[in-house]
Coordinates of C-alpha atoms in Angstrom, one line a residue:
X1 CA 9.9 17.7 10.4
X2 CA 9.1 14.0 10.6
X3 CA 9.4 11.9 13.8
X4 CA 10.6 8.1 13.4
X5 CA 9.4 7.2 16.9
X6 CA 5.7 7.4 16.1
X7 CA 3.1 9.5 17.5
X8 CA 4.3 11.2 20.6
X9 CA 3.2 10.5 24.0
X10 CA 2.2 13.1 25.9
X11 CA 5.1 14.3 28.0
X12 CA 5.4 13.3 31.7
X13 CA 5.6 15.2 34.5
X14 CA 7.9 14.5 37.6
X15 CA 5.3 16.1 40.4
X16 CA 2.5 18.5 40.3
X17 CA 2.7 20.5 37.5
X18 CA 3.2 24.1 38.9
X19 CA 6.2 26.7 39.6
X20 CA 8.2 26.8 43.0
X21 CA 9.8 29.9 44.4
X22 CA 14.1 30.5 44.1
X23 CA 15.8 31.6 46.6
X24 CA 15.7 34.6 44.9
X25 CA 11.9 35.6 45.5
X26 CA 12.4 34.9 49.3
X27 CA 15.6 37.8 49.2
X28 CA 13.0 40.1 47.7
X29 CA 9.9 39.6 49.7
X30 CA 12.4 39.8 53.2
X31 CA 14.4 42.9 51.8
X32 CA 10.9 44.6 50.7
X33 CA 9.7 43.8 54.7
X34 CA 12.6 44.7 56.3
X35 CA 12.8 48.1 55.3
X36 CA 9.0 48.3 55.2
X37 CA 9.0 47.6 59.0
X38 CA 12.4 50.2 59.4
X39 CA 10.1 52.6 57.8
X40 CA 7.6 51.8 60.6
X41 CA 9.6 51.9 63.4
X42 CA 12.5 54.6 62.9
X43 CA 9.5 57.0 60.5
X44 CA 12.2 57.6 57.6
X45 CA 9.8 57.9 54.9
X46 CA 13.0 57.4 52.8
X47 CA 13.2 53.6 53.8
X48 CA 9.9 53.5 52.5
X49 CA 10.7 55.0 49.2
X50 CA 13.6 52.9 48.8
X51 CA 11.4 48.8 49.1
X52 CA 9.3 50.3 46.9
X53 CA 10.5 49.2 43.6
X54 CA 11.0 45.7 45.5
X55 CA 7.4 45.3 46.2
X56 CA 6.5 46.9 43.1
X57 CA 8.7 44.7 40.7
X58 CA 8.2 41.3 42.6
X59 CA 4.5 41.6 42.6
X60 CA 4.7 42.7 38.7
X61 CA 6.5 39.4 37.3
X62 CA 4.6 37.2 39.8
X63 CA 1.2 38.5 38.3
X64 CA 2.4 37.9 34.8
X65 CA 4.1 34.9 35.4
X66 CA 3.7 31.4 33.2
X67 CA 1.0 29.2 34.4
X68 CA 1.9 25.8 32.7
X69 CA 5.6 24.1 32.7
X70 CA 7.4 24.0 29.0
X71 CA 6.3 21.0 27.2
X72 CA 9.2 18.9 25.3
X73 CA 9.7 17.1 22.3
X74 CA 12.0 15.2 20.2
X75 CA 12.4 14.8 16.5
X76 CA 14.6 14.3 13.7
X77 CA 14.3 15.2 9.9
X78 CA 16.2 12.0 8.8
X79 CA 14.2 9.4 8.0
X80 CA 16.9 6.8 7.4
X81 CA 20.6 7.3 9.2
X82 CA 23.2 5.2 7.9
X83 CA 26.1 4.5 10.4
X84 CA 28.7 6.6 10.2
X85 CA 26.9 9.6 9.0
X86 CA 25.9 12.3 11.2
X87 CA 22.7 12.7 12.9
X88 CA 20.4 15.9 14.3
X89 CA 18.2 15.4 16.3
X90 CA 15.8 18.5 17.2
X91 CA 14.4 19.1 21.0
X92 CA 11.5 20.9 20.8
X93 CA 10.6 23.4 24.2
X94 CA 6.7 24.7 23.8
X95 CA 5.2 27.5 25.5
X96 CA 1.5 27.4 25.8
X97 CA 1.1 30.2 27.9
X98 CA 1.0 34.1 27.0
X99 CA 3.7 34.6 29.4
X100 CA 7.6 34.0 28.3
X101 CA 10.1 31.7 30.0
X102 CA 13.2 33.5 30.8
X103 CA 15.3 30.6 30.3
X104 CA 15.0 27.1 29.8
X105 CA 17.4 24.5 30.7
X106 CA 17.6 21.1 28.9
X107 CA 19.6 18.3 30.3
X108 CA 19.6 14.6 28.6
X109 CA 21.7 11.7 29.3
X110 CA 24.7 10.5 27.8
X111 CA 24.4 8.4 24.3
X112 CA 26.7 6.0 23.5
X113 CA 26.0 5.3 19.9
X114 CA 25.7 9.0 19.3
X115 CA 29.3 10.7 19.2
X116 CA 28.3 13.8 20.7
X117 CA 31.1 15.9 22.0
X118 CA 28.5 17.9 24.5
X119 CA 26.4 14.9 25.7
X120 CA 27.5 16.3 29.5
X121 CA 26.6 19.5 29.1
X122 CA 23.7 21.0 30.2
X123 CA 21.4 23.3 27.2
X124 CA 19.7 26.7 27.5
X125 CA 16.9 28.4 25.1
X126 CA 15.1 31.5 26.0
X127 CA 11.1 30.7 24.5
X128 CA 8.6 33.7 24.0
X129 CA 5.0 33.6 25.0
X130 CA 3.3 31.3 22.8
X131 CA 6.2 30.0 20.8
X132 CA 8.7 27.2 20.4
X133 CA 11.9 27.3 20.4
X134 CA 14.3 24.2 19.0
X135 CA 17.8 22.9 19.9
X136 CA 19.6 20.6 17.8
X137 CA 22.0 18.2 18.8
X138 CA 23.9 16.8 16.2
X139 CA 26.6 13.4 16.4
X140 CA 28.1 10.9 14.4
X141 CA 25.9 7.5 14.9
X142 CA 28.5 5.1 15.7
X143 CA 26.7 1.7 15.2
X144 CA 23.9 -0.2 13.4
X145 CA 20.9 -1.3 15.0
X146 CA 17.3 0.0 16.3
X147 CA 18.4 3.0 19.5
X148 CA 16.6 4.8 21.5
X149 CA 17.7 8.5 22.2
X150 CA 17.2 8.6 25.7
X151 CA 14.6 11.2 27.1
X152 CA 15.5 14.9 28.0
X153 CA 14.3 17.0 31.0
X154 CA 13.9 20.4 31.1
X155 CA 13.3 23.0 33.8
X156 CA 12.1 27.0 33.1
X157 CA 12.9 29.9 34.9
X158 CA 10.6 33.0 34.5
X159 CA 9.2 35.7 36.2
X160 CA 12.8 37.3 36.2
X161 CA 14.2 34.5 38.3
X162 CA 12.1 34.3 40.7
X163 CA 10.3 31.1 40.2
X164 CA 11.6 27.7 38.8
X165 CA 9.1 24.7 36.9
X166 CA 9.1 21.3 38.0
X167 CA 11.4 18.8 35.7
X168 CA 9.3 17.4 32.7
X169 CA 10.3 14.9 31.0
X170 CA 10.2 14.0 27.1
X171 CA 9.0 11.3 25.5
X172 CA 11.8 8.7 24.3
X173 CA 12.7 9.1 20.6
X174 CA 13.7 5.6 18.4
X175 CA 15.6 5.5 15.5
X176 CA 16.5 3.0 12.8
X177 CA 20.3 3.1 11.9
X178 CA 21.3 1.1 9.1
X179 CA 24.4 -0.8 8.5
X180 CA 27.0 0.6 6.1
X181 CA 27.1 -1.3 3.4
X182 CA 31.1 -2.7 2.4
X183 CA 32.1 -1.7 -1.0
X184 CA 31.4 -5.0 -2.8
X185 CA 31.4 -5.8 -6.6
X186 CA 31.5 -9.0 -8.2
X187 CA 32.0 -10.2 -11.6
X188 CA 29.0 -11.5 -13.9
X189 CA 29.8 -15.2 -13.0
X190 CA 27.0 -16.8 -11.0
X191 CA 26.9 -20.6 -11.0
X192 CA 23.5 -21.7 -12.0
X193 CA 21.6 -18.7 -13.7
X194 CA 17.4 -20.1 -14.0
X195 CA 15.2 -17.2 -14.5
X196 CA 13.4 -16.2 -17.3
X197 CA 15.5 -12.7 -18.1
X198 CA 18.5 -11.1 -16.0
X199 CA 22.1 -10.3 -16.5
X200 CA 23.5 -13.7 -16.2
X201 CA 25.5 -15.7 -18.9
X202 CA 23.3 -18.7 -18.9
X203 CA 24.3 -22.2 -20.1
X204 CA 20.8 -22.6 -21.8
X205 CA 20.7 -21.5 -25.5
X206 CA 18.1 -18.1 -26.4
X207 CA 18.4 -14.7 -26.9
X208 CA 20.8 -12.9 -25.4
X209 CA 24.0 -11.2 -26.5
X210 CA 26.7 -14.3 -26.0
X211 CA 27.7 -16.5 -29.4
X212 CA 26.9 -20.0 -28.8
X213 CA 27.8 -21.5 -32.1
X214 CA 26.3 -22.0 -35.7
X215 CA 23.7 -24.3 -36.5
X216 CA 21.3 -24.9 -39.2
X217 CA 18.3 -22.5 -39.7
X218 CA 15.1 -24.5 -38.1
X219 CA 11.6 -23.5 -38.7
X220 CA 10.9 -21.1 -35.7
X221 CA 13.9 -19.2 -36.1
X222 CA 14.2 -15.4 -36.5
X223 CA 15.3 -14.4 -39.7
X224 CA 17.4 -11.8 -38.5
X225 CA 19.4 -14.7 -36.7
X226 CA 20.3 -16.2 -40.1
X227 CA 24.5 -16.1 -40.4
X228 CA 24.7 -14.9 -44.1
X229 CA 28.7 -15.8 -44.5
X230 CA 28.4 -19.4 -43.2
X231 CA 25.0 -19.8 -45.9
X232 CA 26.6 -18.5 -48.5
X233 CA 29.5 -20.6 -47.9
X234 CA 27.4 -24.3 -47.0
X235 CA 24.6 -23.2 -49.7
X236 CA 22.4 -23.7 -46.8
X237 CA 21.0 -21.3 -44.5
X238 CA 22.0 -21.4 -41.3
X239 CA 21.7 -19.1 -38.1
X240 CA 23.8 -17.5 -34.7
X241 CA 22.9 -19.3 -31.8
X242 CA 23.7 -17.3 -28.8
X243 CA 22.9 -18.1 -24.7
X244 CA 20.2 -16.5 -22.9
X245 CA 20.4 -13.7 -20.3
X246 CA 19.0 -14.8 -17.0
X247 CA 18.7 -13.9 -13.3
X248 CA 19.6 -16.1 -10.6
X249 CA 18.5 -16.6 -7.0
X250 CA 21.2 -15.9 -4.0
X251 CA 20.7 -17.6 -0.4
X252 CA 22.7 -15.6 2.4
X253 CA 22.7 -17.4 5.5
X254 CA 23.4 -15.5 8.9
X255 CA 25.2 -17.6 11.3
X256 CA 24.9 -15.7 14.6
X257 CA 25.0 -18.6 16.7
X258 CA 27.6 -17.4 18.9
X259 CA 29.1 -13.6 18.9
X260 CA 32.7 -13.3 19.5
X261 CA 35.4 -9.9 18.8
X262 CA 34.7 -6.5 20.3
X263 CA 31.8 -4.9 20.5
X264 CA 29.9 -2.4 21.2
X265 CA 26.1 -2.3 22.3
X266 CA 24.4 -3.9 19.3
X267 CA 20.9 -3.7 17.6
X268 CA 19.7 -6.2 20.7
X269 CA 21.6 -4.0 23.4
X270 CA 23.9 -6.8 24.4
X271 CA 27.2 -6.3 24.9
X272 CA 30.3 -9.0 23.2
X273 CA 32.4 -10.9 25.2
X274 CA 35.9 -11.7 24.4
X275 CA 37.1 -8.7 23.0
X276 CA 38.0 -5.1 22.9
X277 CA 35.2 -2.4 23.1
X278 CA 34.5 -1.4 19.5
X279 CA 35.6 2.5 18.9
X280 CA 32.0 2.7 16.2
X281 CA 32.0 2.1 12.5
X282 CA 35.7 2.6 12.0
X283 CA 37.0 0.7 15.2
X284 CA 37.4 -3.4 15.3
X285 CA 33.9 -4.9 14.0
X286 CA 32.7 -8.2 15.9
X287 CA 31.1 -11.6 14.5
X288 CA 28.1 -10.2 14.3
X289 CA 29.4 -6.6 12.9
X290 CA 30.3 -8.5 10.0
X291 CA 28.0 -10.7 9.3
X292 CA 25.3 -7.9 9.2
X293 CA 27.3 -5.4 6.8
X294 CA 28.8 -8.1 4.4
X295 CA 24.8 -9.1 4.2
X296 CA 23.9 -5.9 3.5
X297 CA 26.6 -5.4 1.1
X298 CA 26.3 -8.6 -1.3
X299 CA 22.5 -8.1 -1.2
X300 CA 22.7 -4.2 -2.6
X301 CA 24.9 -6.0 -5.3
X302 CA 23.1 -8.8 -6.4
X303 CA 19.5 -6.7 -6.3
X304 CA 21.0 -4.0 -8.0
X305 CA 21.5 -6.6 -10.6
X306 CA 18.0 -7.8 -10.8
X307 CA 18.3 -10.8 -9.2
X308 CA 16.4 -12.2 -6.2
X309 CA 18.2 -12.7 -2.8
X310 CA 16.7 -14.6 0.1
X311 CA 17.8 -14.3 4.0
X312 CA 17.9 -17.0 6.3
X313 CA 18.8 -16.9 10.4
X314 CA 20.6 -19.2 11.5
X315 CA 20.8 -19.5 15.3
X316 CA 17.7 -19.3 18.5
X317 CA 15.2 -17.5 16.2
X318 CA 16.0 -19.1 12.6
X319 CA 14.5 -16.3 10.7
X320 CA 13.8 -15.9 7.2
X321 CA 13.5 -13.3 4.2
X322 CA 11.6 -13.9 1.6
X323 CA 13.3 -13.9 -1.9
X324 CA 12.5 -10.9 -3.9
X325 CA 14.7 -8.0 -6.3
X326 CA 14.3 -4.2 -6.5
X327 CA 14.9 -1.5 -4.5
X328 CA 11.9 -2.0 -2.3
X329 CA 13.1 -5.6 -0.8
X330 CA 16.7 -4.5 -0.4
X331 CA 14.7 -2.1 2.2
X332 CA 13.2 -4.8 3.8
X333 CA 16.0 -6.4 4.0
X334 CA 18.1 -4.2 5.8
X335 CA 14.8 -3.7 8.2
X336 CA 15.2 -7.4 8.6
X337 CA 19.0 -7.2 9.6
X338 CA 18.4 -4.5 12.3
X339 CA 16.5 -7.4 14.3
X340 CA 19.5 -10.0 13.9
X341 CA 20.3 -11.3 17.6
X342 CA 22.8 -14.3 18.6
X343 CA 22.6 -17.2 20.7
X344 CA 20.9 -19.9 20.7
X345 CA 17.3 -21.6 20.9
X346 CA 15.7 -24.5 22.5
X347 CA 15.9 -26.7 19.3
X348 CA 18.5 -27.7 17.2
X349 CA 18.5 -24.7 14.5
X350 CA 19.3 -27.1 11.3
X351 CA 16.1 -29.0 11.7
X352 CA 14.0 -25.6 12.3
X353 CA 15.5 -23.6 9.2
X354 CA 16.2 -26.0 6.4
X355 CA 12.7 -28.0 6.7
X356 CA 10.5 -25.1 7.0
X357 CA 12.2 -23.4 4.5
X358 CA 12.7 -25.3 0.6
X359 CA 15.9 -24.2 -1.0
X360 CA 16.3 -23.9 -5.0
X361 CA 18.9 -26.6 -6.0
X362 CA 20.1 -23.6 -8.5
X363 CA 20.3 -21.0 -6.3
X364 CA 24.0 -20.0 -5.3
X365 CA 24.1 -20.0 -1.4
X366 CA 26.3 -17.9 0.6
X367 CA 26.7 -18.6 4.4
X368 CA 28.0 -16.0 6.5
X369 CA 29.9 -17.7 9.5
X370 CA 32.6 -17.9 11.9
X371 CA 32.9 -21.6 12.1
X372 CA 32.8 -21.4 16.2
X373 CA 29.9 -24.2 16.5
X374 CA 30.5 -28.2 14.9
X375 CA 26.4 -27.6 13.7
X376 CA 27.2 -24.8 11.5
X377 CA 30.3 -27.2 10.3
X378 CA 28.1 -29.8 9.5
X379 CA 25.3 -27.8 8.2
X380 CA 27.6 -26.3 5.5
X381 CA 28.6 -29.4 4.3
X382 CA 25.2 -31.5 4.6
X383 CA 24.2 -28.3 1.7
X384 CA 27.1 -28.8 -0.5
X385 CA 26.4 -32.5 -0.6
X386 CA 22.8 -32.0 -1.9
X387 CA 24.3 -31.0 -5.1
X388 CA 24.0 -27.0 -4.4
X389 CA 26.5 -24.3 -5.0
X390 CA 27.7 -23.3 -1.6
X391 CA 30.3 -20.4 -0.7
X392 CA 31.3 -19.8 2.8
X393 CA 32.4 -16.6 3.9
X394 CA 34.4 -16.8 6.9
X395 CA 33.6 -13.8 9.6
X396 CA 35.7 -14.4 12.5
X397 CA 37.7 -11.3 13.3
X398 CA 41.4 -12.4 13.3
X399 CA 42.2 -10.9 16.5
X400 CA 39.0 -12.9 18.5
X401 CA 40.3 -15.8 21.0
X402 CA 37.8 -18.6 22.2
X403 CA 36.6 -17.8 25.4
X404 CA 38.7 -19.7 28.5
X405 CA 39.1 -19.1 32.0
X406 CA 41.7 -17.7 33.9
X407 CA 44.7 -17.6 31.3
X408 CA 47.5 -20.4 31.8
X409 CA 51.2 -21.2 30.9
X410 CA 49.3 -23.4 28.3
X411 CA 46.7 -20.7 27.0
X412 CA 48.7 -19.6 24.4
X413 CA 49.6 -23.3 22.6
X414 CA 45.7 -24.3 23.1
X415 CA 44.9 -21.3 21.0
X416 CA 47.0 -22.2 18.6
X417 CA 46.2 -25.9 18.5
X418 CA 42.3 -24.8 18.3
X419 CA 43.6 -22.4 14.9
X420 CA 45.2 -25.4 13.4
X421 CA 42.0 -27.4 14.3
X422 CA 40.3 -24.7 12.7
X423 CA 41.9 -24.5 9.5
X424 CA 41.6 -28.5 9.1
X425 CA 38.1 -27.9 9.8
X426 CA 38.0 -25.3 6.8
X427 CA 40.6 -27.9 4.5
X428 CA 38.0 -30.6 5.0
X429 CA 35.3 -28.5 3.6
X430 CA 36.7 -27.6 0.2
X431 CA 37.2 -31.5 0.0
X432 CA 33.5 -31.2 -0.1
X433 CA 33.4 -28.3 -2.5
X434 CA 33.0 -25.6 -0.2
X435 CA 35.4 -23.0 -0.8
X436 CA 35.9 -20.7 2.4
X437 CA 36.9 -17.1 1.9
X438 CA 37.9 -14.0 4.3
X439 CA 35.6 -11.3 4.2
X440 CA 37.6 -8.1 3.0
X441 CA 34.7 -6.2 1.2
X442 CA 35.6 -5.3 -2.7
X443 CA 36.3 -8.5 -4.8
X444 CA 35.9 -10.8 -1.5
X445 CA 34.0 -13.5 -3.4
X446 CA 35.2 -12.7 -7.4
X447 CA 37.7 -15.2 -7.4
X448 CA 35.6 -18.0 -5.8
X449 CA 32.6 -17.4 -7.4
X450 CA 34.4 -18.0 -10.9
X451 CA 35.7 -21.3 -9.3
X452 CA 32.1 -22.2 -8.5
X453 CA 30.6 -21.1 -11.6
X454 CA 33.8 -23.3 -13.5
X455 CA 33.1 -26.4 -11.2
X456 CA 29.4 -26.0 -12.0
X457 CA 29.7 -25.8 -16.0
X458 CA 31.8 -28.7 -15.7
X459 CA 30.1 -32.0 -17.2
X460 CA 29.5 -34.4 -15.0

């Protein structure tokens, strides 16, 4: 069993940590007196007889009773949780003492990106003397981000009812819960492939599996290269020239500059405005939603492939991702998406991530954004003019309205005059080479990245 909050802290304890009496141990000491005293006064020796066992048995189980309170914990044997996918998590109840604890009640708060059906409902365990017992609670994990499953208190009961333990509390547990990746594929077109090796058709002539043409044989050629039919036919050797295989490097850019759809509590703990309440993984997914699993998505692609993929944050923080490949940076990666936060910073974000941050004029960049801020407009375009390959993946949910004040008998014509203005916006960037595609997970970018690569093999 592995925790993924770290090492424990040593559980707290609400009060001194000792045992109170129930009302039950005051029924027995007053029933044992009372006929103790009858005995006395009336000299029925039967009345004695009969608060025997009483006096006998309450003094028994308070003797052997448990000195020290249960002591919690929480766990979990997942290491990673994907969302969507279900989730144990183990509490823990130790007994230190000889002594057993009739019963132990465990009572934890409700979690709301856990969808667990007995979240109100109180627990019980029994726990021997010097054992541990274990409780699982198991849920579907309704959203991405870094949670916290709140602590748990529990309270024993032992010496046959007769004494309750003060309330001690568990330490909290975190978790890590990834995005679920879309279902994304893409064809082998990429627009500018520069690597040394990779999987990409490259424009540059070398070894690789794609006919180029026939040429003359040169010295420095292989001779296993050498095209026997067109020598015999010219008289003169000649060989198959064929196009190298090469990787390529992918930008994705995060625009979380403003959040907008339905939502619930995200990886930061905020809460969306302007939308429904998202019902988890399968309900309405916001800006943000999105943006995170289309990222996650495309990157499992493209470093699957081999080739290197680079993150970059644009909004208050302007973060950025390394470029890298392999299984081992698509980890990091979705590490790094777990922190993505919106809103917006002191400083105009443009000048914070594109001069700190040198972008390969071959690398294909994709930016992930809703198109709700005239920077991220102009950001898009000032990229596509630089003479890069630019794709722009449009993440606005289609049911999200701008956010207004009280509605109006003209709410309904400004929100369509600010779609029209919208899709101008979006028109006016293709003039500039930018196509602009709806994110709808498998084959969302096939089409436009052959239109890229087409536009980029063009001569100029």
């Amino acid at each position: 069993m592995t925790t993924t909050g770290g090492t424990p802290s040593p559980p707290t304890v609400s009060g001194p940590p000792d045992w109170t009496p129930t009302p039950a141990l005051g029924r027995a000491v007053v029933l044992t007196l009372v006929l103790l005293v009858a005995a006395v006064v009336t000299g029925r020796a039967d009345l004695a007889v009969l608060a025997t066992p009483f006096g006998i048995g309450t003094a028994v189980a308070l003797r052997y009773r448990p000195r020290r309170p249960p002591q919690p914990a929480l766990a979990t044997r997942q290491a990673h949780v994907v969302e969507g996918n279900e989730l144990g998590i183990d509490i823990g109840i130790g007994n230190d003492d000889e002594s057993a604890y009739d019963l132990v009640v465990i009572r934890r708060e409700v979690t709301a990106w856990l969808a667990d059906h007995d979240a109100g409902r109180p627990l019980a365990v029994t726990v021997g003397g010097e054992r541990r017992a274990k409780v699982t609670v198991r849920g579907e994990v309704a959203r991405w981000g870094r949670h916290t499953f709140a602590p748990v208190q529990v309270q024993a009961v032992s010496g046959d009812g007769l004494l309750v333990s003060r309330s001690t509390t568990s330490p909290a547990l975190a978790l890590k819960v990834f995005p679920r990746t879309d279902p994304f594929d893409a064809d082998d077109a990429m627009p500018n492939a520069a690597g040394l090796v990779g999987a990409h058709r490259s424009r540059r002539y070398g070894d690789g599996g794609e006919l180029a043409g026939i040429r003359r044989f040169a010295p420095g050629d292989r001779l296993r290269r050498i095209d026997w039919r067109a020598s015999l036919r010219t008289r003169e050797l000649h060989v198959a020239q064929t196009l190298s295989d090469r990787d390529a490097e992918l930008v994705l850019v995060l625009d979380v500059l403003h959040e907008a759809g339905g939502s619930s509590a995200g990886a930061s703990g905020q809460r969306s405005t302007g939308g429904a309440m998202n019902a988890g993984v399968d309900g309405t997914a916001s800006v943000i939603d999105t943006t995170v699993r289309a990222a996650a998505g495309i990157a499992q692609h493209y470093v699957g492939r081999g080739d290197r993929v680079r993150f970059l944050e644009y909004g208050g923080r302007n973060r950025a991702l390394r470029a890298g490949t392999g299984r081992r940076h698509y980890l990091m990666a979705l590490e790094w998406l777990l922190g993505v936060q919106s809103g917006e910073g002191p400083h105009d974000p443009t000048e914070g991530i594109f001069r700190r941050h040198v972008l390969p004029t071959a690398a294909l960049l994709i930016v992930l954004t809703p198109f709700l801020d005239r920077r991220s407009v102009a950001a898009v375009a000032r990229l596509a003019r630089s003479g890069r390959s630019v794709v722009a993946v449009d993440t606005l949910p289609s049911y999200a309205r701008p956010a207004a004040g009280r509605p109006g008998p003209w709410s309904d014509a400004a929100f369509r005059m600010w779609r029209l203005e919208r899709q101008n916006t979006l028109a006016q960037l293709l003039e500039h080479g930018v196509p602009t595609v709806t994110w709808a997970g498998a084959g969302s970018l096939d089409q436009v990245l052959r239109d890229v690569s087409r536009i980029a093999a063009a001569p100029r």
